[in-house]
Coordinates of C-alpha atoms and ligand atoms in Angstrom, one line a residue:
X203 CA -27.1 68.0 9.4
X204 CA -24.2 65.1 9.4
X205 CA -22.7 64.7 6.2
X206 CA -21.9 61.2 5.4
X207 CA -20.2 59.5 2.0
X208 CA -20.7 55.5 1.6
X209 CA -18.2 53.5 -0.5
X210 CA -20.1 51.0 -2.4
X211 CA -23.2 52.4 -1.7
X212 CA -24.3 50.0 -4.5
X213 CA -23.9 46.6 -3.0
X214 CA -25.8 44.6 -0.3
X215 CA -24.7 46.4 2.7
X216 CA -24.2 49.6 1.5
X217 CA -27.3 50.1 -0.4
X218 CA -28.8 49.4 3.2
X219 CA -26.7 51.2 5.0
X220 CA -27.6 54.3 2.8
X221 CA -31.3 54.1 3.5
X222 CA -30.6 53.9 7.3
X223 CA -28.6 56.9 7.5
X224 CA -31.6 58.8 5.4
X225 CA -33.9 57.2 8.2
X226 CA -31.5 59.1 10.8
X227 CA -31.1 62.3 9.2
X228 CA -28.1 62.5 7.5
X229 CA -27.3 63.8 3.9
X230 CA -25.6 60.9 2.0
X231 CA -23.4 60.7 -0.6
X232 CA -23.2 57.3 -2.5
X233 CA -20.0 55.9 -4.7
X234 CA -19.9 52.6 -6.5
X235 CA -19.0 50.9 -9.8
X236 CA -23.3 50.5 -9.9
X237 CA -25.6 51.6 -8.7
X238 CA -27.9 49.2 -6.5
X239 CA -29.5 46.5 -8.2
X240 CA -32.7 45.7 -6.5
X241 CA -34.1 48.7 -5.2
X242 CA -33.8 53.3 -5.8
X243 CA -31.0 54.6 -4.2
X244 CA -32.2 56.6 -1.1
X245 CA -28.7 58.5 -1.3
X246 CA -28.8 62.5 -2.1
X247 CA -26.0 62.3 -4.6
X248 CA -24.6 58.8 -6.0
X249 CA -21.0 59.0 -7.6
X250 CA -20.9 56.1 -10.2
X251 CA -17.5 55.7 -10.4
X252 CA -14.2 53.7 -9.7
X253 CA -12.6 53.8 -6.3
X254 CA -9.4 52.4 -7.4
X255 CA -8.8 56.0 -9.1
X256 CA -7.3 58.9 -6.3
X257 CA -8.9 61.0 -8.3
X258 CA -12.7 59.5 -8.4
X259 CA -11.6 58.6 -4.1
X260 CA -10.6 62.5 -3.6
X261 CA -13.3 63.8 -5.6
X262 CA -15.8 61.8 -3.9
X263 CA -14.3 63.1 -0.5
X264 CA -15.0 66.8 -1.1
X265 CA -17.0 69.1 1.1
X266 CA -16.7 68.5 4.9
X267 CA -17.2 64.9 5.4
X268 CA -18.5 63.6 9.1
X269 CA -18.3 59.9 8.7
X270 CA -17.0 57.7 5.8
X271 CA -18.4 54.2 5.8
X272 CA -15.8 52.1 3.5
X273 CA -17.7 49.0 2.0
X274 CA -16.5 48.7 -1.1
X275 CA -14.2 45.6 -1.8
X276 CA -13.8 42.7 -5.2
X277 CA -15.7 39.9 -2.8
X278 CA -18.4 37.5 -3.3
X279 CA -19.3 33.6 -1.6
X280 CA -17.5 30.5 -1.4
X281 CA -17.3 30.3 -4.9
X282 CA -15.4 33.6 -5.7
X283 CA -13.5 34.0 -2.2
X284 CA -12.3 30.2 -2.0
X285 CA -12.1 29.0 -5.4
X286 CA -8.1 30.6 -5.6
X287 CA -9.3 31.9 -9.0
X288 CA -10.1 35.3 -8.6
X289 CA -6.8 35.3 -5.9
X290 CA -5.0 38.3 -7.6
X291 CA -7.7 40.3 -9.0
X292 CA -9.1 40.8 -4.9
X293 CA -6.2 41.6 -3.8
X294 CA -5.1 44.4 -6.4
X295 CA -8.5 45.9 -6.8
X296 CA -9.7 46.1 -2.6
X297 CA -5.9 47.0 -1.4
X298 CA -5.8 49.7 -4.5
X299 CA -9.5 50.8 -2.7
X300 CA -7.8 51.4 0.2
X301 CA -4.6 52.3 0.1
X302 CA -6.3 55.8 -2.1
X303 CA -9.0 56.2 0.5
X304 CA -6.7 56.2 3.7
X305 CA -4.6 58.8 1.6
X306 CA -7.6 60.8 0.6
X307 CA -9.1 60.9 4.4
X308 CA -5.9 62.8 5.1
X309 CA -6.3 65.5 2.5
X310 CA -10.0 66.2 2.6
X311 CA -9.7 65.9 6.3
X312 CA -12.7 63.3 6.9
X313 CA -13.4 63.5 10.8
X314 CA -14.3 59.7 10.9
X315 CA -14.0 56.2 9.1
X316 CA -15.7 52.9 8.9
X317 CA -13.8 50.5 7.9
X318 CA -15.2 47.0 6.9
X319 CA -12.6 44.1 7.7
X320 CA -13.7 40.4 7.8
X321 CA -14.3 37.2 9.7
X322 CA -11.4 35.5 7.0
X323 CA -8.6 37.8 8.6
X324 CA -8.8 35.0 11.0
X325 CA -5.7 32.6 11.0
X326 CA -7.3 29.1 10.0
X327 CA -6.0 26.4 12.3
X328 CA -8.2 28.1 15.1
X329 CA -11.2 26.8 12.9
X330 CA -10.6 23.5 12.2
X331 CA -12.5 22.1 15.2
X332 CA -16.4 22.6 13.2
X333 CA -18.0 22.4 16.8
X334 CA -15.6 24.9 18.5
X335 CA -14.0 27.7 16.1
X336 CA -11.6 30.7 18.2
X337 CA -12.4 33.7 16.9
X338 CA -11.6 36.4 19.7
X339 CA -10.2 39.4 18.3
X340 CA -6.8 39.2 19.8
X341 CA -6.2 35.8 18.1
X342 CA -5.6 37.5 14.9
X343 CA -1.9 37.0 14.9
X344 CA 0.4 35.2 14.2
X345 CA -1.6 35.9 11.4
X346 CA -2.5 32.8 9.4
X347 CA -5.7 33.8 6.7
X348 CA -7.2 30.8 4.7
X349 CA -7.7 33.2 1.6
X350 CA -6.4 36.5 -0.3
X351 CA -9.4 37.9 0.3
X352 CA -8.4 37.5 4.1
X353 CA -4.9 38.7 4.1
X354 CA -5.9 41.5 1.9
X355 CA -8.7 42.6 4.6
X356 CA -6.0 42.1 7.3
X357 CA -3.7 44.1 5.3
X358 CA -6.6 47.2 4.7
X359 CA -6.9 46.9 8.7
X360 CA -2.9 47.8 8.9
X361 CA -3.2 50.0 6.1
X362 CA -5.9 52.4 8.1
X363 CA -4.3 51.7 11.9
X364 CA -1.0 52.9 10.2
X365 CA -2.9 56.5 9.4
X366 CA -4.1 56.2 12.3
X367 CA -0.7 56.1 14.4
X368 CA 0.9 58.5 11.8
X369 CA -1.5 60.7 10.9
X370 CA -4.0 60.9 12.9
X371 CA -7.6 59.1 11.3
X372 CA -10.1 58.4 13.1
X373 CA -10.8 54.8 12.0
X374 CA -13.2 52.0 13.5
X375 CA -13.0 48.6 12.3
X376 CA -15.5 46.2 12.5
X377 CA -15.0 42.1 11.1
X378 CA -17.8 41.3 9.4
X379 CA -19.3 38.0 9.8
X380 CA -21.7 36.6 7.2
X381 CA -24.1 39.2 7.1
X382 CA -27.0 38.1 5.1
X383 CA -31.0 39.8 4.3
X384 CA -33.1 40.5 1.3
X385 CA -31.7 42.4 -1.7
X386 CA -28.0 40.8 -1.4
X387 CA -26.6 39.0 -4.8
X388 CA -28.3 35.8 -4.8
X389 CA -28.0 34.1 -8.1
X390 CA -24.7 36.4 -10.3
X391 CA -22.0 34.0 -8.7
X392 CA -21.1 36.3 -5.9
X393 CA -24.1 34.8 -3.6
X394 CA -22.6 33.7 -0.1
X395 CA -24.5 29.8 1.4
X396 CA -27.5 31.8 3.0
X397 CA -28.4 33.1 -0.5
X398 CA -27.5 30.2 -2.3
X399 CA -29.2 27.7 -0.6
X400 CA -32.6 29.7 -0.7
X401 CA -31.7 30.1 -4.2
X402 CA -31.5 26.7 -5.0
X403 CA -34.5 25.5 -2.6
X404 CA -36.8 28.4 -4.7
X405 CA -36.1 27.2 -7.7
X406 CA -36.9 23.2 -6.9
X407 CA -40.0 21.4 -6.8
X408 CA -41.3 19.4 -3.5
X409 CA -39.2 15.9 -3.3
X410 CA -36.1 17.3 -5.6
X411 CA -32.8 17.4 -4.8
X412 CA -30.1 20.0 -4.6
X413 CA -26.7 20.1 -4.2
X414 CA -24.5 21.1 -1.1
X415 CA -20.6 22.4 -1.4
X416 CA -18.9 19.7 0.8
X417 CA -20.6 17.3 4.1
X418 CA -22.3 20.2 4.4
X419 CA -21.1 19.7 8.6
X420 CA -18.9 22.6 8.4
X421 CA -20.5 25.1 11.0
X422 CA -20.6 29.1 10.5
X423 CA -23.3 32.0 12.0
X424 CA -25.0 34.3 10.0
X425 CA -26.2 37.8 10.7
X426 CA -29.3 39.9 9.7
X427 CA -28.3 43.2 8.0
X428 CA -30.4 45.1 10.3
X429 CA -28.5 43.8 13.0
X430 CA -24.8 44.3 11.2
X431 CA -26.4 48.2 10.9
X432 CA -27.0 48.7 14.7
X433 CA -23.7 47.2 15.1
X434 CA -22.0 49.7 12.7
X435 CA -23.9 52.5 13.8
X436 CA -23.4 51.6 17.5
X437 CA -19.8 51.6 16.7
X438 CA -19.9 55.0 15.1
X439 CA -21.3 56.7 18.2
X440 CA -18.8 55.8 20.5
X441 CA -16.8 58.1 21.5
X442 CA -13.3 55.9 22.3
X443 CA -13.6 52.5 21.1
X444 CA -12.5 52.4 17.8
X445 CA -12.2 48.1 17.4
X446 CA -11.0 46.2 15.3
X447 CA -14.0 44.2 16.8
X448 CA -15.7 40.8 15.7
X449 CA -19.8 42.1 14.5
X450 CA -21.3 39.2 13.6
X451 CA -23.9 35.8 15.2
X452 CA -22.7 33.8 18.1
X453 CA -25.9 31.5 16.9
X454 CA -23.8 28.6 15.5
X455 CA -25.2 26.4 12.3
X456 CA -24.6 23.4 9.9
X457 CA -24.6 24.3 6.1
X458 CA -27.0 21.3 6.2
X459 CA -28.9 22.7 9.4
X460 CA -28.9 26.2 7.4
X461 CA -30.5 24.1 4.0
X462 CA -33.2 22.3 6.7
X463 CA -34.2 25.6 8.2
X464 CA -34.8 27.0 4.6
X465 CA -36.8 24.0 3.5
X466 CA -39.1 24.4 6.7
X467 CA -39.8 27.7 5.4
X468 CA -40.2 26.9 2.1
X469 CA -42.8 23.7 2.9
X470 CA -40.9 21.9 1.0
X471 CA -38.4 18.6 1.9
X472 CA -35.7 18.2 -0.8
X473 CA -32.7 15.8 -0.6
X474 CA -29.4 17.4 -0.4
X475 CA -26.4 15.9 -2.6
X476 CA -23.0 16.4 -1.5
X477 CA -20.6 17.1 -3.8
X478 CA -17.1 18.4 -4.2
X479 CA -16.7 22.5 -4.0
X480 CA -15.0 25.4 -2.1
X481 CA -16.3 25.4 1.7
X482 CA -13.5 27.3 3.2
X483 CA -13.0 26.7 6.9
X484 CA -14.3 23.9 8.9
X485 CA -15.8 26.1 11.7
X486 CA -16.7 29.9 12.3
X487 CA -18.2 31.9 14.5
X488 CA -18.7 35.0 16.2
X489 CA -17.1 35.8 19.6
X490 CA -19.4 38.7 20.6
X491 CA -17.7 39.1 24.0
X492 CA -15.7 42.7 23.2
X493 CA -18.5 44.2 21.4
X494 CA -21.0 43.1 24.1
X495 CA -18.8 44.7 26.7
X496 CA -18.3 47.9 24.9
X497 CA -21.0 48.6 22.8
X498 CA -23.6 46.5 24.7
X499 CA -24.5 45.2 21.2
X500 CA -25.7 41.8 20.4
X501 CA -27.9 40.3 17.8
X502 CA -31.7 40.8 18.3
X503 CA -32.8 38.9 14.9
X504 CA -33.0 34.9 15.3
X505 CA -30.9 32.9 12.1
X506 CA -35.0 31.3 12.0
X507 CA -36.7 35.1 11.7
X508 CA -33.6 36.1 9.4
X509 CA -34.1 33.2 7.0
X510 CA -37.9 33.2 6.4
X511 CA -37.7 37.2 5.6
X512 CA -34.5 36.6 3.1
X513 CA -36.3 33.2 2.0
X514 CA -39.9 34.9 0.9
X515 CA -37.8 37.7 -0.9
X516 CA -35.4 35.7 -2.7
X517 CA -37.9 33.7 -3.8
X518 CA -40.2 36.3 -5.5
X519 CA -36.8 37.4 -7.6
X520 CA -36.7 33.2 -8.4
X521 CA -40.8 33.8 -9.6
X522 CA -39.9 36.8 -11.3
X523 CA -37.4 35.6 -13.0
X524 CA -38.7 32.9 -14.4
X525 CA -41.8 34.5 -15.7
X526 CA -39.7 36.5 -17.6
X527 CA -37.9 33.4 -19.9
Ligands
NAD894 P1 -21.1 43.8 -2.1 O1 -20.2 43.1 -3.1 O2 -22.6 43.7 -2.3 O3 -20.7 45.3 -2.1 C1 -19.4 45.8 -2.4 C2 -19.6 46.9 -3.4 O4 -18.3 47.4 -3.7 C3 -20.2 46.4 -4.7 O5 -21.4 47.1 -5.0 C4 -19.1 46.7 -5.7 O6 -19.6 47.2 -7.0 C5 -18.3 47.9 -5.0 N1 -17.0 48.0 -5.6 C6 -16.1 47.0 -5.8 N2 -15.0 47.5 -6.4 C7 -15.3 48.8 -6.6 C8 -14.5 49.9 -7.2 N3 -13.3 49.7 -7.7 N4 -15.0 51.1 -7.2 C9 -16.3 51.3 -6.6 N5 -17.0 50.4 -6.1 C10 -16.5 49.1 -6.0 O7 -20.6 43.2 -0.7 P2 -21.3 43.5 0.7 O8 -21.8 42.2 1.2 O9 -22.2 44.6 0.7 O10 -20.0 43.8 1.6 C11 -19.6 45.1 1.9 C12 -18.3 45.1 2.6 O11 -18.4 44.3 3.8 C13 -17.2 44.6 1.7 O12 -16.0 45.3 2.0 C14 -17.0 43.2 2.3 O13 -15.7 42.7 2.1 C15 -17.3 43.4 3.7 N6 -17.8 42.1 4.4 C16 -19.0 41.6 4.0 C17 -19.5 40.4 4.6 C18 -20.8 39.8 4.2 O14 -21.1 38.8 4.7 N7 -21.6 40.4 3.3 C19 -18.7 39.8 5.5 C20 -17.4 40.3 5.8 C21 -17.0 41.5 5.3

């Protein structure tokens, strides 16, 4: 049996991620601050604990570890990423994250590592054209992030390559690109636009009115988490290709097309207000070109399919919660 260990098994993609590896036979090990909010762990042992201590990294690292999957990072939407505010705290508490797990993957001798990197390593005057965004992985440098959250990401990617060239781990990289399904935050402040939006469109009546960060033309692409699983997985398996490589949607969307697709599935039309907030860049998308050609991976869940699942579930938690005030 494979012996896996997931850093912040408790968040979105980790608490996923931990229930798919169950599903493929491996004994899991799960560390976070918390443990996940909206469902049971699936994991065999969960470490609650901080991974900016070497001690809690080391100690979670014991035993003969096949595959590390390393999620956990200080991130959230627009309005924790963007906002500048929570700038120094990010940086000190994901680069602390990793610095003590490259380290650790030397002494406890882990065979292999995921690491998660990000669309926002990407330098920002390639996306300031909403309808045509660069985002190949070799335009990375000169490296030009629009946010600490980016250069810090960009900095973890150097951080592992260097152990990598030095000391020999075995690290694959994959950039995330706003990966989105049920059971993600949707309404604690770290809820990214998919979220948000179905948030906000749950929670008004037929004929109201909500409000969008922005024009709401400023395009991105949005994946399903079973997808963004496959990916990682696929990536995992392969014997020599080890990234950094872009994982994300090549399907390309308006924030406002992305609230009109949400009100379709809610049956309800709302009027959308624009006003004045942290959008980030004007365009992003995925360029799924290297990971088609090497890991013959692409995207099988349409944004449509992706939203009505996320929609329904977020908006039970909106029913739920208030029947509960
Ligand atoms: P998330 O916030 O739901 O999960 C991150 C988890 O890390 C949280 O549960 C958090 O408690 C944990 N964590 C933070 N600091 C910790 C610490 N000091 N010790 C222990 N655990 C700690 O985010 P997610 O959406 O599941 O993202 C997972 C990873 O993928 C992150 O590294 C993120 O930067 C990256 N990523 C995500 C997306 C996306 O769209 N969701 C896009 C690009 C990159």
């Amino acid at each position: 049996m494979k012996y896996a260990v997931v850093f912040g098994a408790g968040g979105f993609i980790g608490s996923h991620l931990v229930r798919r590896l169950k599903k493929e036979g491996y004994w899991v090990r799960g560390v976070d601050l918390k443990r996940p909010e909206y469902s049971l762990t699936e994991a065999d042992d969960f470490i609650v604990g901080d991974l900016r201590s070497s001690s809690v990294v080391r100690q979670a690292l014991q035993g003969s570890v096949d595959e590390l999957y390393q999620l956990a990072a200080d991130m959230g939407g627009a309005g924790y990423i963007f906002s500048g505010e929570n700038d120094a705290k990010v940086m000190h508490n994901s680069a602390l994250i990793n610095l003590h797990t490259a380290q650790a993957c030397v002494e406890c001798e882990v065979e292999k590592v995921f690491y998660s990197s990000s669309a926002c390593i990407y330098p920002e005057h390639n996306q300031r054209d909403s309808m045509n965004p660069k985002l190949n992985e070799d335009s990375a440098y000169p490296a030009a992030p629009d946010s600490a959250y980016g250069w810090e990401k960009l900095f973890g990617e150097r951080v592992y390559q260097a152990y990598t060239k030095n000391l020999g781990v075995h690290i694959k990289i994959g950039r995330l690109h706003n990966i989105y399904g049920p059971q993600g935050a949707w309404n604690n402040g770290k809820e990214k636009a998919p979220a948000a939006l179905c948030r906000k469109i749950a929670e008004v009546e037929d004929g109201g009115e909500i409000e969008i960060w922005g024009d709401g033309l400023q395009t991105r692409s949005f994946l399903f988490i079973d997808d963004c699983l496959d990916a990682i997985r696929a990536l995992m398996k392969h014997e020599a290709f080890c990234g950094p490589v872009n994982i994300g949607s090549e399907e390309m969307v308006t924030i406002n097309g992305l609230a009109n697709l949400i009100m379709q599935h809610a049956g309800k039309s709302i009027k959308i207000r624009h006003v004045s907030g942290p959008t980030g860049v004007r365009g992003r998308s995925s360029d799924n070109a290297l990971i088609y050609a090497c890991l013959s991976w692409q995207p099988k869940i349409s944004l449509h399919e992706g939203i009505g699942i996320t929609y329904q579930w977020i908006n039970r938690q909106v029913t739920a919660d208030s029947g509960l005030q």
